[in-house]
């Protein structure tokens, strides 16, 4: 994904919408940016993947 597409998404998901956690790394959550997707995970089980067209795929993992 290009920077112009990623920046607004990063701002939107800076904090987990489920629990409010704003940390990543060390088991707190993570961000994965690939060619065509952005994925944000959280220790509470929240996970969202957004493709380059803006389609969001949210799920809860345990």
PDB file of N, CA and C in Angstrom:
ATOM      1  N   UNK A   1       0.854  -1.184   0.000  1.00  0.00           N
ATOM      2  CA  UNK A   1       0.000   0.000   0.000  1.00  0.00           C
ATOM      3  C   UNK A   1       0.894   1.239   0.000  1.00  0.00           C
ATOM      4  N   UNK A   2       0.426   2.265  -0.645  1.00  0.00           N
ATOM      5  CA  UNK A   2       1.229   3.485  -0.665  1.00  0.00           C
ATOM      6  C   UNK A   2       0.988   4.298   0.605  1.00  0.00           C
ATOM      7  N   UNK A   3       1.899   5.196   0.869  1.00  0.00           N
ATOM      8  CA  UNK A   3       1.869   5.979   2.105  1.00  0.00           C
ATOM      9  C   UNK A   3       0.594   6.807   2.228  1.00  0.00           C
ATOM     10  N   UNK A   4       0.136   7.371   1.143  1.00  0.00           N
ATOM     11  CA  UNK A   4      -1.081   8.191   1.194  1.00  0.00           C
ATOM     12  C   UNK A   4      -2.299   7.381   1.618  1.00  0.00           C
ATOM     13  N   UNK A   5      -2.330   6.120   1.267  1.00  0.00           N
ATOM     14  CA  UNK A   5      -3.447   5.258   1.661  1.00  0.00           C
ATOM     15  C   UNK A   5      -3.302   4.785   3.106  1.00  0.00           C
ATOM     16  N   UNK A   6      -2.068   4.549   3.538  1.00  0.00           N
ATOM     17  CA  UNK A   6      -1.823   3.978   4.864  1.00  0.00           C
ATOM     18  C   UNK A   6      -1.993   4.999   5.993  1.00  0.00           C
ATOM     19  N   UNK A   7      -1.566   6.225   5.801  1.00  0.00           N
ATOM     20  CA  UNK A   7      -1.595   7.200   6.897  1.00  0.00           C
ATOM     21  C   UNK A   7      -2.976   7.411   7.512  1.00  0.00           C
ATOM     22  N   UNK A   8      -4.039   7.617   6.731  1.00  0.00           N
ATOM     23  CA  UNK A   8      -5.356   7.779   7.368  1.00  0.00           C
ATOM     24  C   UNK A   8      -5.824   6.512   8.092  1.00  0.00           C
ATOM     25  N   UNK A   9      -5.458   5.349   7.558  1.00  0.00           N
ATOM     26  CA  UNK A   9      -5.834   4.084   8.200  1.00  0.00           C
ATOM     27  C   UNK A   9      -5.106   3.945   9.527  1.00  0.00           C
ATOM     28  N   UNK A  10      -3.817   4.268   9.546  1.00  0.00           N
ATOM     29  CA  UNK A  10      -3.043   4.181  10.788  1.00  0.00           C
ATOM     30  C   UNK A  10      -3.615   5.113  11.847  1.00  0.00           C
ATOM     31  N   UNK A  11      -4.023   6.288  11.437  1.00  0.00           N
ATOM     32  CA  UNK A  11      -4.608   7.245  12.382  1.00  0.00           C
ATOM     33  C   UNK A  11      -5.931   6.706  12.936  1.00  0.00           C
ATOM     34  N   UNK A  12      -6.742   6.119  12.055  1.00  0.00           N
ATOM     35  CA  UNK A  12      -8.045   5.585  12.462  1.00  0.00           C
ATOM     36  C   UNK A  12      -7.897   4.432  13.451  1.00  0.00           C
ATOM     37  N   UNK A  13      -6.899   3.573  13.233  1.00  0.00           N
ATOM     38  CA  UNK A  13      -6.719   2.395  14.080  1.00  0.00           C
ATOM     39  C   UNK A  13      -5.512   2.517  15.000  1.00  0.00           C
ATOM     40  N   UNK A  14      -5.121   3.751  15.332  1.00  0.00           N
ATOM     41  CA  UNK A  14      -4.038   3.973  16.282  1.00  0.00           C
ATOM     42  C   UNK A  14      -4.373   3.304  17.614  1.00  0.00           C
ATOM     43  N   UNK A  15      -5.631   3.447  18.026  1.00  0.00           N
ATOM     44  CA  UNK A  15      -6.128   2.779  19.231  1.00  0.00           C
ATOM     45  C   UNK A  15      -7.083   1.679  18.804  1.00  0.00           C
ATOM     46  N   UNK A  16      -7.030   0.567  19.500  1.00  0.00           N
ATOM     47  CA  UNK A  16      -7.945  -0.539  19.225  1.00  0.00           C
ATOM     48  C   UNK A  16      -9.375  -0.069  19.493  1.00  0.00           C
ATOM     49  N   UNK A  17     -10.272  -0.226  18.523  1.00  0.00           N
ATOM     50  CA  UNK A  17     -11.656   0.201  18.738  1.00  0.00           C
ATOM     51  C   UNK A  17     -12.398  -0.655  19.763  1.00  0.00           C
ATOM     52  N   UNK A  18     -11.854  -1.822  20.073  1.00  0.00           N
ATOM     53  CA  UNK A  18     -12.514  -2.710  21.033  1.00  0.00           C
ATOM     54  C   UNK A  18     -12.116  -2.388  22.478  1.00  0.00           C
ATOM     55  N   UNK A  19     -10.801  -2.209  22.726  1.00  0.00           N
ATOM     56  CA  UNK A  19     -10.360  -2.020  24.112  1.00  0.00           C
ATOM     57  C   UNK A  19      -9.601  -0.713  24.353  1.00  0.00           C
ATOM     58  N   UNK A  20      -9.242   0.004  23.296  1.00  0.00           N
ATOM     59  CA  UNK A  20      -8.556   1.280  23.456  1.00  0.00           C
ATOM     60  C   UNK A  20      -7.042   1.193  23.564  1.00  0.00           C
ATOM     61  N   UNK A  21      -6.476  -0.005  23.474  1.00  0.00           N
ATOM     62  CA  UNK A  21      -5.030  -0.181  23.555  1.00  0.00           C
ATOM     63  C   UNK A  21      -4.353   0.524  22.380  1.00  0.00           C
ATOM     64  N   UNK A  22      -3.302   1.304  22.666  1.00  0.00           N
ATOM     65  CA  UNK A  22      -2.595   2.001  21.600  1.00  0.00           C
ATOM     66  C   UNK A  22      -1.154   1.520  21.434  1.00  0.00           C
ATOM     67  N   UNK A  23      -0.840   0.374  22.008  1.00  0.00           N
ATOM     68  CA  UNK A  23       0.522  -0.148  21.939  1.00  0.00           C
ATOM     69  C   UNK A  23       0.617  -1.285  20.921  1.00  0.00           C
ATOM     70  N   UNK A  24       1.812  -1.433  20.349  1.00  0.00           N
ATOM     71  CA  UNK A  24       2.088  -2.564  19.469  1.00  0.00           C
ATOM     72  C   UNK A  24       3.428  -3.164  19.880  1.00  0.00           C
ATOM     73  N   UNK A  25       3.627  -4.429  19.561  1.00  0.00           N
ATOM     74  CA  UNK A  25       4.860  -5.118  19.920  1.00  0.00           C
ATOM     75  C   UNK A  25       4.789  -5.697  21.316  1.00  0.00           C
ATOM     76  N   UNK A  26       5.695  -6.614  21.627  1.00  0.00           N
ATOM     77  CA  UNK A  26       5.780  -7.248  22.947  1.00  0.00           C
ATOM     78  C   UNK A  26       4.459  -7.844  23.407  1.00  0.00           C
ATOM     79  N   UNK A  27       3.720  -8.461  22.495  1.00  0.00           N
ATOM     80  CA  UNK A  27       2.471  -9.121  22.839  1.00  0.00           C
ATOM     81  C   UNK A  27       1.267  -8.201  22.959  1.00  0.00           C
ATOM     82  N   UNK A  28       1.443  -6.903  22.734  1.00  0.00           N
ATOM     83  CA  UNK A  28       0.352  -5.935  22.855  1.00  0.00           C
ATOM     84  C   UNK A  28      -0.515  -5.868  21.607  1.00  0.00           C
ATOM     85  N   UNK A  29       0.053  -6.160  20.465  1.00  0.00           N
ATOM     86  CA  UNK A  29      -0.650  -6.067  19.190  1.00  0.00           C
ATOM     87  C   UNK A  29       0.352  -5.853  18.079  1.00  0.00           C
ATOM     88  N   UNK A  30      -0.139  -5.660  16.864  1.00  0.00           N
ATOM     89  CA  UNK A  30       0.785  -5.485  15.761  1.00  0.00           C
ATOM     90  C   UNK A  30       0.167  -4.796  14.569  1.00  0.00           C
ATOM     91  N   UNK A  31       1.046  -4.365  13.677  1.00  0.00           N
ATOM     92  CA  UNK A  31       0.651  -3.767  12.408  1.00  0.00           C
ATOM     93  C   UNK A  31       1.464  -4.450  11.320  1.00  0.00           C
ATOM     94  N   UNK A  32       0.779  -4.912  10.295  1.00  0.00           N
ATOM     95  CA  UNK A  32       1.442  -5.522   9.142  1.00  0.00           C
ATOM     96  C   UNK A  32       0.983  -4.767   7.905  1.00  0.00           C
ATOM     97  N   UNK A  33       1.939  -4.203   7.178  1.00  0.00           N
ATOM     98  CA  UNK A  33       1.631  -3.496   5.937  1.00  0.00           C
ATOM     99  C   UNK A  33       2.278  -4.268   4.798  1.00  0.00           C
ATOM    100  N   UNK A  34       1.443  -4.754   3.886  1.00  0.00           N
ATOM    101  CA  UNK A  34       1.923  -5.496   2.730  1.00  0.00           C
ATOM    102  C   UNK A  34       1.590  -4.708   1.470  1.00  0.00           C
ATOM    103  N   UNK A  35       1.874  -5.288   0.314  1.00  0.00           N
ATOM    104  CA  UNK A  35       1.649  -4.597  -0.959  1.00  0.00           C
ATOM    105  C   UNK A  35       0.219  -4.108  -1.118  1.00  0.00           C
ATOM    106  N   UNK A  36      -0.750  -4.917  -0.716  1.00  0.00           N
ATOM    107  CA  UNK A  36      -2.146  -4.548  -0.960  1.00  0.00           C
ATOM    108  C   UNK A  36      -3.037  -4.603   0.273  1.00  0.00           C
ATOM    109  N   UNK A  37      -2.467  -4.816   1.463  1.00  0.00           N
ATOM    110  CA  UNK A  37      -3.283  -4.872   2.677  1.00  0.00           C
ATOM    111  C   UNK A  37      -2.590  -4.213   3.870  1.00  0.00           C
ATOM    112  N   UNK A  38      -3.421  -3.778   4.818  1.00  0.00           N
ATOM    113  CA  UNK A  38      -2.983  -3.251   6.105  1.00  0.00           C
ATOM    114  C   UNK A  38      -3.713  -4.071   7.157  1.00  0.00           C
ATOM    115  N   UNK A  39      -2.983  -4.638   8.104  1.00  0.00           N
ATOM    116  CA  UNK A  39      -3.591  -5.445   9.159  1.00  0.00           C
ATOM    117  C   UNK A  39      -3.184  -4.891  10.515  1.00  0.00           C
ATOM    118  N   UNK A  40      -4.171  -4.695  11.395  1.00  0.00           N
ATOM    119  CA  UNK A  40      -3.937  -4.234  12.764  1.00  0.00           C
ATOM    120  C   UNK A  40      -4.509  -5.278  13.702  1.00  0.00           C
ATOM    121  N   UNK A  41      -3.691  -5.747  14.642  1.00  0.00           N
ATOM    122  CA  UNK A  41      -4.144  -6.716  15.632  1.00  0.00           C
ATOM    123  C   UNK A  41      -3.959  -6.133  17.029  1.00  0.00           C
ATOM    124  N   UNK A  42      -4.670  -6.722  17.993  1.00  0.00           N
ATOM    125  CA  UNK A  42      -4.570  -6.277  19.380  1.00  0.00           C
ATOM    126  C   UNK A  42      -4.589  -7.495  20.299  1.00  0.00           C
ATOM    127  N   UNK A  43      -4.018  -7.339  21.480  1.00  0.00           N
ATOM    128  CA  UNK A  43      -3.969  -8.438  22.442  1.00  0.00           C
ATOM    129  C   UNK A  43      -5.352  -8.874  22.904  1.00  0.00           C
ATOM    130  N   UNK A  44      -6.361  -8.010  22.770  1.00  0.00           N
ATOM    131  CA  UNK A  44      -7.720  -8.353  23.199  1.00  0.00           C
ATOM    132  C   UNK A  44      -8.406  -9.297  22.210  1.00  0.00           C
ATOM    133  N   UNK A  45      -7.789  -9.524  21.051  1.00  0.00           N
ATOM    134  CA  UNK A  45      -8.370 -10.420  20.058  1.00  0.00           C
ATOM    135  C   UNK A  45      -8.894  -9.710  18.831  1.00  0.00           C
ATOM    136  N   UNK A  46      -8.882  -8.383  18.839  1.00  0.00           N
ATOM    137  CA  UNK A  46      -9.345  -7.618  17.679  1.00  0.00           C
ATOM    138  C   UNK A  46      -8.349  -7.752  16.535  1.00  0.00           C
ATOM    139  N   UNK A  47      -8.877  -7.913  15.324  1.00  0.00           N
ATOM    140  CA  UNK A  47      -8.034  -7.955  14.126  1.00  0.00           C
ATOM    141  C   UNK A  47      -8.822  -7.371  12.967  1.00  0.00           C
ATOM    142  N   UNK A  48      -8.199  -6.457  12.236  1.00  0.00           N
ATOM    143  CA  UNK A  48      -8.830  -5.899  11.044  1.00  0.00           C
ATOM    144  C   UNK A  48      -7.815  -5.885   9.910  1.00  0.00           C
ATOM    145  N   UNK A  49      -8.286  -6.251   8.738  1.00  0.00           N
ATOM    146  CA  UNK A  49      -7.476  -6.189   7.529  1.00  0.00           C
ATOM    147  C   UNK A  49      -8.202  -5.294   6.537  1.00  0.00           C
ATOM    148  N   UNK A  50      -7.478  -4.346   5.984  1.00  0.00           N
ATOM    149  CA  UNK A  50      -8.045  -3.400   5.025  1.00  0.00           C
ATOM    150  C   UNK A  50      -7.263  -3.532   3.728  1.00  0.00           C
ATOM    151  N   UNK A  51      -7.981  -3.732   2.620  1.00  0.00           N
ATOM    152  CA  UNK A  51      -7.281  -3.854   1.343  1.00  0.00           C
ATOM    153  C   UNK A  51      -7.110  -2.481   0.708  1.00  0.00           C
ATOM    154  N   UNK A  52      -6.395  -2.433  -0.406  1.00  0.00           N
ATOM    155  CA  UNK A  52      -6.082  -1.145  -1.032  1.00  0.00           C
ATOM    156  C   UNK A  52      -7.308  -0.428  -1.581  1.00  0.00           C
ATOM    157  N   UNK A  53      -8.427  -1.144  -1.728  1.00  0.00           N
ATOM    158  CA  UNK A  53      -9.675  -0.524  -2.171  1.00  0.00           C
ATOM    159  C   UNK A  53     -10.479   0.041  -1.003  1.00  0.00           C
ATOM    160  N   UNK A  54      -9.994  -0.154   0.237  1.00  0.00           N
ATOM    161  CA  UNK A  54     -10.677   0.358   1.416  1.00  0.00           C
ATOM    162  C   UNK A  54     -11.646  -0.619   2.051  1.00  0.00           C
ATOM    163  N   UNK A  55     -11.746  -1.843   1.513  1.00  0.00           N
ATOM    164  CA  UNK A  55     -12.650  -2.850   2.080  1.00  0.00           C
ATOM    165  C   UNK A  55     -12.071  -3.355   3.397  1.00  0.00           C
ATOM    166  N   UNK A  56     -12.886  -3.280   4.460  1.00  0.00           N
ATOM    167  CA  UNK A  56     -12.459  -3.706   5.786  1.00  0.00           C
ATOM    168  C   UNK A  56     -12.998  -5.095   6.100  1.00  0.00           C
ATOM    169  N   UNK A  57     -12.140  -5.926   6.685  1.00  0.00           N
ATOM    170  CA  UNK A  57     -12.519  -7.268   7.095  1.00  0.00           C
ATOM    171  C   UNK A  57     -12.119  -7.426   8.560  1.00  0.00           C
ATOM    172  N   UNK A  58     -13.071  -7.161   9.474  1.00  0.00           N
ATOM    173  CA  UNK A  58     -12.799  -7.236  10.907  1.00  0.00           C
ATOM    174  C   UNK A  58     -13.168  -8.615  11.430  1.00  0.00           C
ATOM    175  N   UNK A  59     -12.394  -9.071  12.406  1.00  0.00           N
ATOM    176  CA  UNK A  59     -12.692 -10.349  13.047  1.00  0.00           C
ATOM    177  C   UNK A  59     -12.156 -10.323  14.463  1.00  0.00           C
ATOM    178  N   UNK A  60     -12.609 -11.265  15.256  1.00  0.00           N
ATOM    179  CA  UNK A  60     -12.126 -11.397  16.619  1.00  0.00           C
ATOM    180  C   UNK A  60     -11.416 -12.727  16.730  1.00  0.00           C
ATOM    181  N   UNK A  61     -10.174 -12.682  17.206  1.00  0.00           N
ATOM    182  CA  UNK A  61      -9.401 -13.902  17.374  1.00  0.00           C
ATOM    183  C   UNK A  61      -9.184 -14.147  18.859  1.00  0.00           C
ATOM    184  N   UNK A  62      -9.162 -15.372  19.238  1.00  0.00           N
ATOM    185  CA  UNK A  62      -8.942 -15.716  20.652  1.00  0.00           C
ATOM    186  C   UNK A  62      -7.865 -16.735  20.780  1.00  0.00           C
TER     187      UNK A  62
END
